[in-house]
PDB file of C-alpha atoms in Angstrom:
ATOM      1  CA  MET A   1      77.225  74.135  76.250  1.00 88.00           C
ATOM      2  CA  LEU A   2      74.779  76.016  78.348  1.00 96.00           C
ATOM      3  CA  THR A   3      74.705  74.754  81.641  1.00 97.00           C
ATOM      4  CA  GLU A   4      72.598  75.818  84.604  1.00 98.00           C
ATOM      5  CA  ILE A   5      74.347  75.879  87.918  1.00 98.00           C
ATOM      6  CA  VAL A   6      71.860  77.206  90.757  1.00 97.00           C
ATOM      7  CA  PRO A   7      68.406  78.545  90.115  1.00 97.00           C
ATOM      8  CA  ASN A   8      68.313  81.536  87.498  1.00 97.00           C
ATOM      9  CA  LEU A   9      72.554  81.041  86.993  1.00 98.00           C
ATOM     10  CA  TYR A  10      73.461  79.937  83.502  1.00 98.00           C
ATOM     11  CA  LEU A  11      76.694  79.085  82.263  1.00 98.00           C
ATOM     12  CA  LEU A  12      77.773  79.204  78.443  1.00 98.00           C
ATOM     13  CA  ARG A  13      81.020  77.916  77.674  1.00 98.00           C
ATOM     14  CA  LEU A  14      82.380  79.987  74.571  1.00 98.00           C
ATOM     15  CA  PRO A  15      84.929  78.699  71.914  1.00 98.00           C
ATOM     16  CA  LEU A  16      88.895  79.934  72.215  1.00 97.00           C
ATOM     17  CA  PRO A  17      90.872  79.356  69.190  1.00 95.00           C
ATOM     18  CA  PHE A  18      93.995  78.736  71.529  1.00 93.00           C
ATOM     19  CA  ALA A  19      95.200  75.468  73.741  1.00 90.00           C
ATOM     20  CA  LEU A  20      93.122  76.738  76.921  1.00 93.00           C
ATOM     21  CA  ASN A  21      89.805  76.084  73.934  1.00 96.00           C
ATOM     22  CA  HIS A  22      86.850  77.559  75.785  1.00 98.00           C
ATOM     23  CA  VAL A  23      86.077  80.578  78.189  1.00 98.00           C
ATOM     24  CA  ASN A  24      82.728  80.325  81.014  1.00 98.00           C
ATOM     25  CA  VAL A  25      80.597  82.967  80.807  1.00 98.00           C
ATOM     26  CA  TYR A  26      77.315  83.720  82.803  1.00 98.00           C
ATOM     27  CA  LEU A  27      74.184  84.554  82.766  1.00 98.00           C
ATOM     28  CA  LEU A  28      71.733  85.897  85.897  1.00 98.00           C
ATOM     29  CA  ARG A  29      68.053  86.086  85.492  1.00 98.00           C
ATOM     30  CA  ASP A  30      66.063  88.187  87.526  1.00 97.00           C
ATOM     31  CA  GLU A  31      62.469  90.122  87.414  1.00 95.00           C
ATOM     32  CA  GLN A  32      63.989  92.839  84.946  1.00 95.00           C
ATOM     33  CA  GLY A  33      65.604  90.494  82.452  1.00 98.00           C
ATOM     34  CA  TRP A  34      69.555  88.894  82.189  1.00 98.00           C
ATOM     35  CA  THR A  35      72.676  90.038  83.206  1.00 98.00           C
ATOM     36  CA  VAL A  36      75.731  88.613  81.501  1.00 98.00           C
ATOM     37  CA  VAL A  37      79.373  88.136  83.344  1.00 98.00           C
ATOM     38  CA  ASP A  38      81.980  88.462  80.814  1.00 98.00           C
ATOM     39  CA  THR A  39      81.435  87.955  77.265  1.00 98.00           C
ATOM     40  CA  GLY A  40      84.020  85.756  75.163  1.00 98.00           C
ATOM     41  CA  LEU A  41      86.607  86.371  72.653  1.00 98.00           C
ATOM     42  CA  HIS A  42      85.114  87.894  69.427  1.00 98.00           C
ATOM     43  CA  THR A  43      85.199  85.281  66.868  1.00 98.00           C
ATOM     44  CA  PRO A  44      82.494  84.222  64.147  1.00 98.00           C
ATOM     45  CA  ALA A  45      82.472  80.492  66.449  1.00 98.00           C
ATOM     46  CA  ALA A  46      81.624  82.434  69.543  1.00 98.00           C
ATOM     47  CA  GLU A  47      78.961  84.612  68.160  1.00 98.00           C
ATOM     48  CA  ALA A  48      77.176  81.156  66.845  1.00 98.00           C
ATOM     49  CA  THR A  49      77.311  79.821  70.526  1.00 98.00           C
ATOM     50  CA  TRP A  50      76.175  82.978  71.777  1.00 98.00           C
ATOM     51  CA  GLN A  51      73.228  82.581  69.195  1.00 98.00           C
ATOM     52  CA  GLU A  52      72.611  79.042  70.373  1.00 98.00           C
ATOM     53  CA  GLY A  53      72.507  80.043  73.754  1.00 98.00           C
ATOM     54  CA  LEU A  54      70.126  83.117  73.883  1.00 98.00           C
ATOM     55  CA  ALA A  55      67.924  81.039  71.497  1.00 97.00           C
ATOM     56  CA  ALA A  56      67.714  77.884  74.278  1.00 97.00           C
ATOM     57  CA  LEU A  57      66.874  80.159  77.171  1.00 97.00           C
ATOM     58  CA  ASN A  58      64.645  82.455  74.798  1.00 97.00           C
ATOM     59  CA  ILE A  59      66.386  85.602  75.185  1.00 97.00           C
ATOM     60  CA  ASN A  60      65.843  88.593  72.883  1.00 97.00           C
ATOM     61  CA  PRO A  61      69.439  90.628  73.236  1.00 97.00           C
ATOM     62  CA  GLN A  62      67.371  93.379  74.076  1.00 97.00           C
ATOM     63  CA  HIS A  63      66.329  91.698  77.650  1.00 97.00           C
ATOM     64  CA  ILE A  64      70.284  91.697  78.992  1.00 98.00           C
ATOM     65  CA  HIS A  65      70.106  94.853  80.737  1.00 98.00           C
ATOM     66  CA  THR A  66      73.720  94.551  82.596  1.00 98.00           C
ATOM     67  CA  ILE A  67      76.760  93.389  81.347  1.00 98.00           C
ATOM     68  CA  VAL A  68      79.518  93.218  84.138  1.00 98.00           C
ATOM     69  CA  LEU A  69      83.578  92.269  83.008  1.00 98.00           C
ATOM     70  CA  THR A  70      85.556  90.573  85.795  1.00 98.00           C
ATOM     71  CA  HIS A  71      89.269  91.961  83.624  1.00 98.00           C
ATOM     72  CA  PHE A  72      89.907  93.577  80.218  1.00 98.00           C
ATOM     73  CA  HIS A  73      91.557  90.633  78.855  1.00 98.00           C
ATOM     74  CA  PRO A  74      90.742  89.564  75.353  1.00 98.00           C
ATOM     75  CA  ASP A  75      88.402  86.281  76.127  1.00 98.00           C
ATOM     76  CA  HIS A  76      86.128  87.861  78.901  1.00 98.00           C
ATOM     77  CA  PHE A  77      86.069  91.611  77.143  1.00 98.00           C
ATOM     78  CA  GLY A  78      85.947  90.668  73.830  1.00 98.00           C
ATOM     79  CA  MET A  79      82.146  90.229  73.279  1.00 98.00           C
ATOM     80  CA  ALA A  80      81.447  92.886  75.341  1.00 98.00           C
ATOM     81  CA  GLY A  81      80.669  95.615  72.449  1.00 98.00           C
ATOM     82  CA  TRP A  82      78.684  93.350  69.986  1.00 98.00           C
ATOM     83  CA  LEU A  83      76.410  92.319  72.659  1.00 98.00           C
ATOM     84  CA  TYR A  84      76.094  96.007  73.583  1.00 98.00           C
ATOM     85  CA  GLN A  85      75.413  96.771  70.189  1.00 98.00           C
ATOM     86  CA  HIS A  86      72.909  94.142  70.613  1.00 97.00           C
ATOM     87  CA  SER A  87      71.177  94.612  73.588  1.00 98.00           C
ATOM     88  CA  GLY A  88      72.369  98.456  74.757  1.00 98.00           C
ATOM     89  CA  ALA A  89      72.990  97.027  77.825  1.00 98.00           C
ATOM     90  CA  THR A  90      75.223  99.234  80.858  1.00 98.00           C
ATOM     91  CA  VAL A  91      78.607  97.553  80.620  1.00 98.00           C
ATOM     92  CA  PHE A  92      80.443  97.794  83.779  1.00 98.00           C
ATOM     93  CA  LEU A  93      84.198  97.161  84.732  1.00 98.00           C
ATOM     94  CA  SER A  94      86.553  98.430  87.259  1.00 98.00           C
ATOM     95  CA  PRO A  95      88.147 101.681  86.721  1.00 98.00           C
ATOM     96  CA  ARG A  96      91.736 100.483  86.524  1.00 98.00           C
ATOM     97  CA  GLU A  97      90.667  98.009  83.931  1.00 98.00           C
ATOM     98  CA  ILE A  98      88.738 100.856  82.221  1.00 98.00           C
ATOM     99  CA  GLU A  99      92.306 102.045  81.505  1.00 98.00           C
ATOM    100  CA  LEU A 100      94.093  99.156  80.820  1.00 98.00           C
ATOM    101  CA  ALA A 101      91.396  98.700  77.774  1.00 97.00           C
ATOM    102  CA  GLU A 102      91.589 101.818  76.599  1.00 96.00           C
ATOM    103  CA  GLU A 103      95.551 101.672  76.352  1.00 95.00           C
ATOM    104  CA  VAL A 104      96.069  98.270  75.221  1.00 95.00           C
ATOM    105  CA  TRP A 105      93.007  97.564  72.401  1.00 95.00           C
ATOM    106  CA  ILE A 106      92.321 101.111  71.774  1.00 92.00           C
ATOM    107  CA  ARG A 107      95.571 103.468  71.808  1.00 90.00           C
ATOM    108  CA  ARG A 108      97.867 100.960  70.691  1.00 86.00           C
ATOM    109  CA  ALA A 109      95.849 100.282  67.756  1.00 74.00           C
ATOM    110  CA  ASP A 110      97.581 103.597  66.493  1.00 63.00           C
ATOM    111  CA  HIS A 111     101.188 103.159  67.517  1.00 68.00           C
ATOM    112  CA  ASP A 112     104.137 100.548  67.516  1.00 76.00           C
ATOM    113  CA  ASP A 113     103.395  98.192  70.467  1.00 85.00           C
ATOM    114  CA  PRO A 114     105.443  98.662  73.629  1.00 92.00           C
ATOM    115  CA  SER A 115     105.640  94.343  73.562  1.00 89.00           C
ATOM    116  CA  LEU A 116     107.965  94.378  71.048  1.00 89.00           C
ATOM    117  CA  HIS A 117     110.745  96.457  73.172  1.00 93.00           C
ATOM    118  CA  HIS A 118     109.307  94.744  76.580  1.00 95.00           C
ATOM    119  CA  PHE A 119     110.356  90.881  75.317  1.00 95.00           C
ATOM    120  CA  LEU A 120     113.216  91.608  72.972  1.00 95.00           C
ATOM    121  CA  ARG A 121     114.867  93.598  76.241  1.00 96.00           C
ATOM    122  CA  HIS A 122     114.229  89.996  78.483  1.00 97.00           C
ATOM    123  CA  GLY A 123     115.808  88.068  75.416  1.00 96.00           C
ATOM    124  CA  MET A 124     113.681  86.793  73.449  1.00 95.00           C
ATOM    125  CA  PRO A 125     114.534  86.512  69.598  1.00 94.00           C
ATOM    126  CA  SER A 126     113.539  88.778  67.290  1.00 93.00           C
ATOM    127  CA  ASP A 127     111.810  86.362  65.139  1.00 93.00           C
ATOM    128  CA  LEU A 128     109.861  85.331  67.648  1.00 92.00           C
ATOM    129  CA  VAL A 129     109.291  88.425  68.800  1.00 91.00           C
ATOM    130  CA  LYS A 130     107.272  89.567  65.701  1.00 90.00           C
ATOM    131  CA  GLN A 131     105.397  86.584  65.884  1.00 91.00           C
ATOM    132  CA  VAL A 132     103.928  87.662  69.168  1.00 88.00           C
ATOM    133  CA  VAL A 133     103.653  90.896  68.442  1.00 87.00           C
ATOM    134  CA  GLY A 134     101.272  89.758  65.084  1.00 88.00           C
ATOM    135  CA  ALA A 135      99.403  87.740  67.472  1.00 87.00           C
ATOM    136  CA  ILE A 136      98.774  90.550  69.561  1.00 89.00           C
ATOM    137  CA  ALA A 137      97.342  92.405  66.963  1.00 89.00           C
ATOM    138  CA  THR A 138      95.107  89.438  65.756  1.00 91.00           C
ATOM    139  CA  LEU A 139      93.688  89.567  69.680  1.00 92.00           C
ATOM    140  CA  ARG A 140      93.502  93.376  69.638  1.00 95.00           C
ATOM    141  CA  ALA A 141      90.801  93.007  66.391  1.00 95.00           C
ATOM    142  CA  ALA A 142      88.699  90.184  68.255  1.00 97.00           C
ATOM    143  CA  THR A 143      87.794  92.793  70.813  1.00 98.00           C
ATOM    144  CA  ARG A 144      85.748  95.401  68.550  1.00 97.00           C
ATOM    145  CA  PRO A 145      83.952  96.879  68.521  1.00 98.00           C
ATOM    146  CA  HIS A 146      84.140  98.872  72.031  1.00 98.00           C
ATOM    147  CA  PRO A 147      81.556  99.428  74.182  1.00 98.00           C
ATOM    148  CA  PRO A 148      81.310 102.550  76.261  1.00 98.00           C
ATOM    149  CA  LEU A 149      82.021 101.350  79.725  1.00 98.00           C
ATOM    150  CA  THR A 150      81.090 102.273  83.220  1.00 98.00           C
ATOM    151  CA  PRO A 151      83.311 102.402  86.091  1.00 98.00           C
ATOM    152  CA  LEU A 152      82.594  99.957  89.079  1.00 98.00           C
ATOM    153  CA  PRO A 153      84.541 100.573  91.758  1.00 98.00           C
ATOM    154  CA  PRO A 154      85.824  97.561  93.978  1.00 98.00           C
ATOM    155  CA  GLY A 155      83.796  97.511  97.078  1.00 98.00           C
ATOM    156  CA  SER A 156      80.706  98.045  95.269  1.00 98.00           C
ATOM    157  CA  ARG A 157      77.372  96.370  96.250  1.00 98.00           C
ATOM    158  CA  LEU A 158      75.179  94.918  93.435  1.00 96.00           C
ATOM    159  CA  THR A 159      72.045  92.815  92.468  1.00 97.00           C
ATOM    160  CA  LEU A 160      73.239  90.426  89.933  1.00 97.00           C
ATOM    161  CA  GLY A 161      70.281  88.237  89.164  1.00 95.00           C
ATOM    162  CA  GLY A 162      68.390  88.609  92.158  1.00 95.00           C
ATOM    163  CA  ARG A 163      71.726  88.090  94.027  1.00 97.00           C
ATOM    164  CA  SER A 164      73.518  90.319  96.201  1.00 98.00           C
ATOM    165  CA  PHE A 165      77.027  90.480  95.275  1.00 98.00           C
ATOM    166  CA  ILE A 166      80.252  92.441  96.717  1.00 98.00           C
ATOM    167  CA  ALA A 167      82.877  93.712  94.059  1.00 98.00           C
ATOM    168  CA  ILE A 168      86.243  92.489  95.348  1.00 98.00           C
ATOM    169  CA  HIS A 169      89.566  93.646  94.180  1.00 98.00           C
ATOM    170  CA  ALA A 170      91.602  90.549  92.911  1.00 98.00           C
ATOM    171  CA  PRO A 171      94.826  91.488  91.691  1.00 98.00           C
ATOM    172  CA  GLY A 172      97.505  89.520  89.994  1.00 98.00           C
ATOM    173  CA  HIS A 173      96.438  88.201  86.994  1.00 98.00           C
ATOM    174  CA  SER A 174      95.336  91.368  86.069  1.00 98.00           C
ATOM    175  CA  ASP A 175      96.080  95.024  87.859  1.00 98.00           C
ATOM    176  CA  GLY A 176      91.866  95.689  88.635  1.00 98.00           C
ATOM    177  CA  GLN A 177      90.296  92.539  88.150  1.00 98.00           C
ATOM    178  CA  LEU A 178      87.471  92.167  90.477  1.00 98.00           C
ATOM    179  CA  ILE A 179      85.533  89.090  91.680  1.00 98.00           C
ATOM    180  CA  PHE A 180      81.922  88.744  92.710  1.00 98.00           C
ATOM    181  CA  TYR A 181      81.257  86.921  96.137  1.00 98.00           C
ATOM    182  CA  ALA A 182      77.524  86.524  97.744  1.00 98.00           C
ATOM    183  CA  PRO A 183      77.944  85.525 100.819  1.00 98.00           C
ATOM    184  CA  ASP A 184      74.493  84.801 102.353  1.00 96.00           C
ATOM    185  CA  GLU A 185      74.720  81.840  99.242  1.00 97.00           C
ATOM    186  CA  GLN A 186      78.601  81.437  99.919  1.00 98.00           C
ATOM    187  CA  LEU A 187      78.921  81.834  96.031  1.00 98.00           C
ATOM    188  CA  ALA A 188      81.458  83.657  94.000  1.00 98.00           C
ATOM    189  CA  LEU A 189      82.461  84.596  90.536  1.00 98.00           C
ATOM    190  CA  VAL A 190      85.723  84.509  90.579  1.00 98.00           C
ATOM    191  CA  GLY A 191      86.645  85.396  86.775  1.00 98.00           C
ATOM    192  CA  ASP A 192      90.563  84.086  86.082  1.00 98.00           C
ATOM    193  CA  GLN A 193      91.896  84.418  89.653  1.00 98.00           C
ATOM    194  CA  VAL A 194      90.993  80.684  90.963  1.00 98.00           C
ATOM    195  CA  LEU A 195      91.002  78.189  88.483  1.00 98.00           C
ATOM    196  CA  LEU A 196      90.507  74.816  89.217  1.00 98.00           C
ATOM    197  CA  LYS A 197      92.771  72.522  86.952  1.00 94.00           C
ATOM    198  CA  ILE A 198      95.500  74.749  85.747  1.00 96.00           C
ATOM    199  CA  SER A 199      97.390  78.060  87.324  1.00 97.00           C
ATOM    200  CA  PRO A 200      96.051  81.573  86.242  1.00 98.00           C
ATOM    201  CA  HIS A 201      98.742  83.529  84.469  1.00 97.00           C
ATOM    202  CA  ILE A 202     100.459  86.023  86.642  1.00 98.00           C
ATOM    203  CA  GLY A 203     102.432  88.021  84.019  1.00 98.00           C
ATOM    204  CA  VAL A 204     104.544  91.207  83.721  1.00 98.00           C
ATOM    205  CA  TRP A 205     103.568  93.059  80.365  1.00 96.00           C
ATOM    206  CA  PRO A 206     104.755  96.964  79.469  1.00 95.00           C
ATOM    207  CA  GLU A 207     101.611  98.108  80.947  1.00 95.00           C
ATOM    208  CA  SER A 208     101.769  96.025  84.443  1.00 95.00           C
ATOM    209  CA  GLU A 209     102.017  97.380  87.741  1.00 97.00           C
ATOM    210  CA  PRO A 210     104.877  96.608  89.922  1.00 96.00           C
ATOM    211  CA  ASP A 211     104.992  92.796  90.924  1.00 97.00           C
ATOM    212  CA  PRO A 212     102.080  91.292  89.952  1.00 98.00           C
ATOM    213  CA  LEU A 213     102.887  87.900  91.867  1.00 98.00           C
ATOM    214  CA  ARG A 214     102.871  89.281  95.385  1.00 98.00           C
ATOM    215  CA  LYS A 215      99.971  90.741  94.718  1.00 98.00           C
ATOM    216  CA  TYR A 216      98.115  87.877  93.394  1.00 98.00           C
ATOM    217  CA  LEU A 217      99.615  85.593  96.592  1.00 98.00           C
ATOM    218  CA  ALA A 218      98.476  88.516  98.758  1.00 98.00           C
ATOM    219  CA  SER A 219      94.816  88.389  97.046  1.00 98.00           C
ATOM    220  CA  LEU A 220      94.849  84.196  97.445  1.00 98.00           C
ATOM    221  CA  ALA A 221      95.353  84.555 100.721  1.00 98.00           C
ATOM    222  CA  GLU A 222      92.554  87.150 101.682  1.00 98.00           C
ATOM    223  CA  LEU A 223      90.516  85.368  99.743  1.00 98.00           C
ATOM    224  CA  SER A 224      90.852  82.374 101.253  1.00 98.00           C
ATOM    225  CA  THR A 225      89.374  83.698 103.951  1.00 98.00           C
ATOM    226  CA  LEU A 226      85.945  83.582 102.491  1.00 98.00           C
ATOM    227  CA  SER A 227      83.534  81.158 102.938  1.00 98.00           C
ATOM    228  CA  VAL A 228      82.808  79.762  99.643  1.00 98.00           C
ATOM    229  CA  THR A 229      81.230  76.338  98.468  1.00 98.00           C
ATOM    230  CA  LEU A 230      81.035  77.154  95.060  1.00 98.00           C
ATOM    231  CA  ALA A 231      83.386  79.150  93.107  1.00 98.00           C
ATOM    232  CA  LEU A 232      82.453  79.735  89.518  1.00 98.00           C
ATOM    233  CA  SER A 233      85.612  80.373  87.524  1.00 98.00           C
ATOM    234  CA  GLY A 234      86.483  81.534  83.912  1.00 98.00           C
ATOM    235  CA  HIS A 235      87.790  78.216  82.730  1.00 98.00           C
ATOM    236  CA  GLY A 236      86.921  74.957  83.892  1.00 98.00           C
ATOM    237  CA  LYS A 237      84.863  73.618  86.239  1.00 97.00           C
ATOM    238  CA  PRO A 238      83.272  74.677  89.161  1.00 98.00           C
ATOM    239  CA  ILE A 239      85.281  75.206  92.127  1.00 98.00           C
ATOM    240  CA  THR A 240      83.734  73.258  95.138  1.00 98.00           C
ATOM    241  CA  ASP A 241      86.610  72.955  97.574  1.00 98.00           C
ATOM    242  CA  TRP A 242      87.953  76.600  97.792  1.00 98.00           C
ATOM    243  CA  LYS A 243      90.534  76.817 100.492  1.00 98.00           C
ATOM    244  CA  THR A 244      92.181  73.583  99.491  1.00 98.00           C
ATOM    245  CA  ARG A 245      92.614  75.131  95.494  1.00 98.00           C
ATOM    246  CA  ILE A 246      93.956  78.105  96.914  1.00 98.00           C
ATOM    247  CA  THR A 247      96.649  76.170  99.006  1.00 98.00           C
ATOM    248  CA  GLU A 248      97.577  74.571  95.677  1.00 98.00           C
ATOM    249  CA  LEU A 249      97.910  77.754  94.022  1.00 98.00           C
ATOM    250  CA  GLN A 250     100.021  79.101  96.524  1.00 98.00           C
ATOM    251  CA  GLN A 251     102.265  75.920  96.758  1.00 98.00           C
ATOM    252  CA  HIS A 252     102.590  76.112  92.778  1.00 98.00           C
ATOM    253  CA  HIS A 253     104.275  79.828  92.755  1.00 98.00           C
ATOM    254  CA  GLN A 254     106.558  78.803  95.538  1.00 98.00           C
ATOM    255  CA  GLU A 255     107.699  75.777  93.874  1.00 98.00           C
ATOM    256  CA  ARG A 256     107.662  77.984  90.496  1.00 98.00           C
ATOM    257  CA  LEU A 257     109.930  80.332  92.059  1.00 98.00           C
ATOM    258  CA  ALA A 258     112.278  77.930  93.250  1.00 98.00           C
ATOM    259  CA  ALA A 259     112.366  76.459  89.970  1.00 98.00           C
ATOM    260  CA  MET A 260     113.488  79.618  88.713  1.00 98.00           C
ATOM    261  CA  LEU A 261     116.022  80.457  91.356  1.00 98.00           C
ATOM    262  CA  HIS A 262     117.582  77.525  90.487  1.00 98.00           C
ATOM    263  CA  ALA A 263     117.872  78.018  86.265  1.00 98.00           C
ATOM    264  CA  VAL A 264     119.408  82.073  87.715  1.00 98.00           C
ATOM    265  CA  GLN A 265     121.713  79.888  90.016  1.00 98.00           C
ATOM    266  CA  ASN A 266     122.680  77.713  86.966  1.00 97.00           C
ATOM    267  CA  GLY A 267     123.766  80.303  84.525  1.00 97.00           C
ATOM    268  CA  ALA A 268     120.262  81.358  82.883  1.00 97.00           C
ATOM    269  CA  GLU A 269     120.892  85.092  82.283  1.00 97.00           C
ATOM    270  CA  THR A 270     117.300  86.555  81.053  1.00 98.00           C
ATOM    271  CA  ALA A 271     114.223  85.806  81.406  1.00 97.00           C
ATOM    272  CA  PHE A 272     113.554  84.219  77.985  1.00 96.00           C
ATOM    273  CA  ALA A 273     116.603  81.302  79.334  1.00 97.00           C
ATOM    274  CA  VAL A 274     114.885  81.108  82.517  1.00 98.00           C
ATOM    275  CA  ALA A 275     111.632  80.291  80.814  1.00 97.00           C
ATOM    276  CA  GLN A 276     113.485  78.113  78.329  1.00 96.00           C
ATOM    277  CA  GLN A 277     114.694  75.921  81.569  1.00 96.00           C
ATOM    278  CA  VAL A 278     111.017  76.015  83.418  1.00 96.00           C
ATOM    279  CA  PHE A 279     108.888  75.482  80.257  1.00 95.00           C
ATOM    280  CA  ASP A 280     109.009  73.783  76.774  1.00 91.00           C
ATOM    281  CA  VAL A 281     108.917  77.005  74.997  1.00 89.00           C
ATOM    282  CA  GLU A 282     110.481  75.668  71.702  1.00 87.00           C
ATOM    283  CA  ARG A 283     106.928  73.683  71.519  1.00 89.00           C
ATOM    284  CA  PHE A 284     104.674  76.376  72.559  1.00 91.00           C
ATOM    285  CA  THR A 285     102.591  78.860  70.017  1.00 90.00           C
ATOM    286  CA  PRO A 286     103.646  82.353  69.784  1.00 87.00           C
ATOM    287  CA  HIS A 287     100.433  83.022  72.057  1.00 86.00           C
ATOM    288  CA  GLU A 288     101.762  80.672  74.839  1.00 92.00           C
ATOM    289  CA  ALA A 289     105.496  81.978  74.984  1.00 92.00           C
ATOM    290  CA  ARG A 290     104.258  85.126  75.496  1.00 93.00           C
ATOM    291  CA  PHE A 291     102.638  84.091  78.627  1.00 95.00           C
ATOM    292  CA  ALA A 292     105.531  81.764  79.601  1.00 96.00           C
ATOM    293  CA  ILE A 293     108.265  84.350  79.051  1.00 96.00           C
ATOM    294  CA  ALA A 294     105.363  87.348  80.912  1.00 97.00           C
ATOM    295  CA  GLU A 295     105.132  84.899  84.069  1.00 98.00           C
ATOM    296  CA  THR A 296     108.763  84.087  84.030  1.00 98.00           C
ATOM    297  CA  ILE A 297     109.660  87.949  84.330  1.00 98.00           C
ATOM    298  CA  ALA A 298     106.847  87.841  87.367  1.00 98.00           C
ATOM    299  CA  HIS A 299     108.598  85.348  89.305  1.00 98.00           C
ATOM    300  CA  LEU A 300     111.857  87.033  88.437  1.00 98.00           C
ATOM    301  CA  ASP A 301     111.173  90.436  89.659  1.00 98.00           C
ATOM    302  CA  MET A 302     109.182  88.727  93.039  1.00 98.00           C
ATOM    303  CA  LEU A 303     113.591  87.199  93.422  1.00 98.00           C
ATOM    304  CA  VAL A 304     114.663  90.313  92.899  1.00 98.00           C
ATOM    305  CA  ALA A 305     112.295  92.317  95.508  1.00 97.00           C
ATOM    306  CA  ASP A 306     113.603  89.518  98.074  1.00 98.00           C
ATOM    307  CA  GLY A 307     117.016  89.809  97.639  1.00 98.00           C
ATOM    308  CA  LEU A 308     117.185  86.512  96.512  1.00 98.00           C
ATOM    309  CA  ILE A 309     119.113  87.352  92.751  1.00 98.00           C
ATOM    310  CA  THR A 310     119.859  90.956  91.248  1.00 98.00           C
ATOM    311  CA  ARG A 311     118.578  92.606  87.893  1.00 97.00           C
ATOM    312  CA  HIS A 312     120.872  93.758  85.888  1.00 97.00           C
ATOM    313  CA  THR A 313     119.039  96.606  83.551  1.00 92.00           C
ATOM    314  CA  ALA A 314     120.598  97.346  80.191  1.00 88.00           C
ATOM    315  CA  GLU A 315     119.719  96.866  76.410  1.00 92.00           C
ATOM    316  CA  ILE A 316     118.992  93.653  77.844  1.00 96.00           C
ATOM    317  CA  VAL A 317     117.507  92.838  80.936  1.00 97.00           C
ATOM    318  CA  ARG A 318     119.826  90.041  82.995  1.00 98.00           C
ATOM    319  CA  TYR A 319     119.218  88.369  85.989  1.00 98.00           C
ATOM    320  CA  THR A 320     122.465  86.774  88.246  1.00 98.00           C
ATOM    321  CA  PRO A 321     122.741  85.292  91.695  1.00 96.00           C
TER     322      PRO A 321
END
C-alpha cells in the first residue's frame, strides 16, 4: 500500500511474516531525488512490494540518494543492503545502532547466540529457547546483504525531502534509536517509539543497555513537550493526538509494572513464570514468546531498581518480593 501523507512524503506499507504483519517505510522527494526512511525485512514479498512502490512513483532505484534508519531492528534495517545495492545511496544509522547491528547481525553469525543462555537463565524451557534462537537466526538471514553504514549522531540536523529535521535520541525500544522532528511543520517520523494502537516493545536482550524501561519512560516525558500535529510511526496509522497517545503509553507501563509486581508477590519467581501470569505465553509463537519474556525482564529490572522486588542471581535468575 502506497499513500501520500503530505506533499512529497509517501508511506509504503511492507509485509511482515508475523502477527504484526506490516512495517511502514517512508519515501521523501526533493530536487535531487529521494530519501528513504527505514526499509523493511528482507523477504521476497517485501522485495515485490518495493518494486511495485518504486514503479508507482516512477522511481529508478538510482534516484534514491539517502537511506536513513531509525534503528537496527530487522524490520527496519533488513532491506537497507538490498536498496543500497540497487541505488548506491548513503545509509545513515546512529553510532549505537551501528554497534548493535554489527554485534547482532554480523558477529553472532559466526558464534553461539547469547540469547540461548539469556532466556534459559530467566526460566524459559529449553525446547522453547531452541525455537527462539532458531527464529533469531532466520531474522538474521533476512537482514542480508549488509550495507556500509554512515554514523548519524543524535542532535544532527538534516534535510529529508526538502524538509529540515532534527535527529532526536529516543531510547528504550532500542538503545540508539533516532526519531526525526521537523519543528516548522510539527511533523515527526517516530520509528517504533510511539505507536497508535499497540505498545512498542521495551525489552532486555543480551546486548541491551541497563534499565531500558526507565529510559523509555524518560524519553516519552521529553517527547511529550514537542509540538507534534502529525507523527508517522513504524507500524499502524499516523498519530494526530500526540500528547494523548504518550499519556496512554505511560499509563500502560504503570499498569504492566503493577501486574508484574503482583505476579512476584503471588509466588512467580522467574521472568518466564511472571510472563505466564501476565501474557498468554502458551499461545505465542517463538517470535512472540521471546518478546514477552524480554519485556517482562525489563519491567522486573525496573521494579528491582526501585526497591520493590529483589533479584537473586545464580544459574537461574529469581525474583522475590
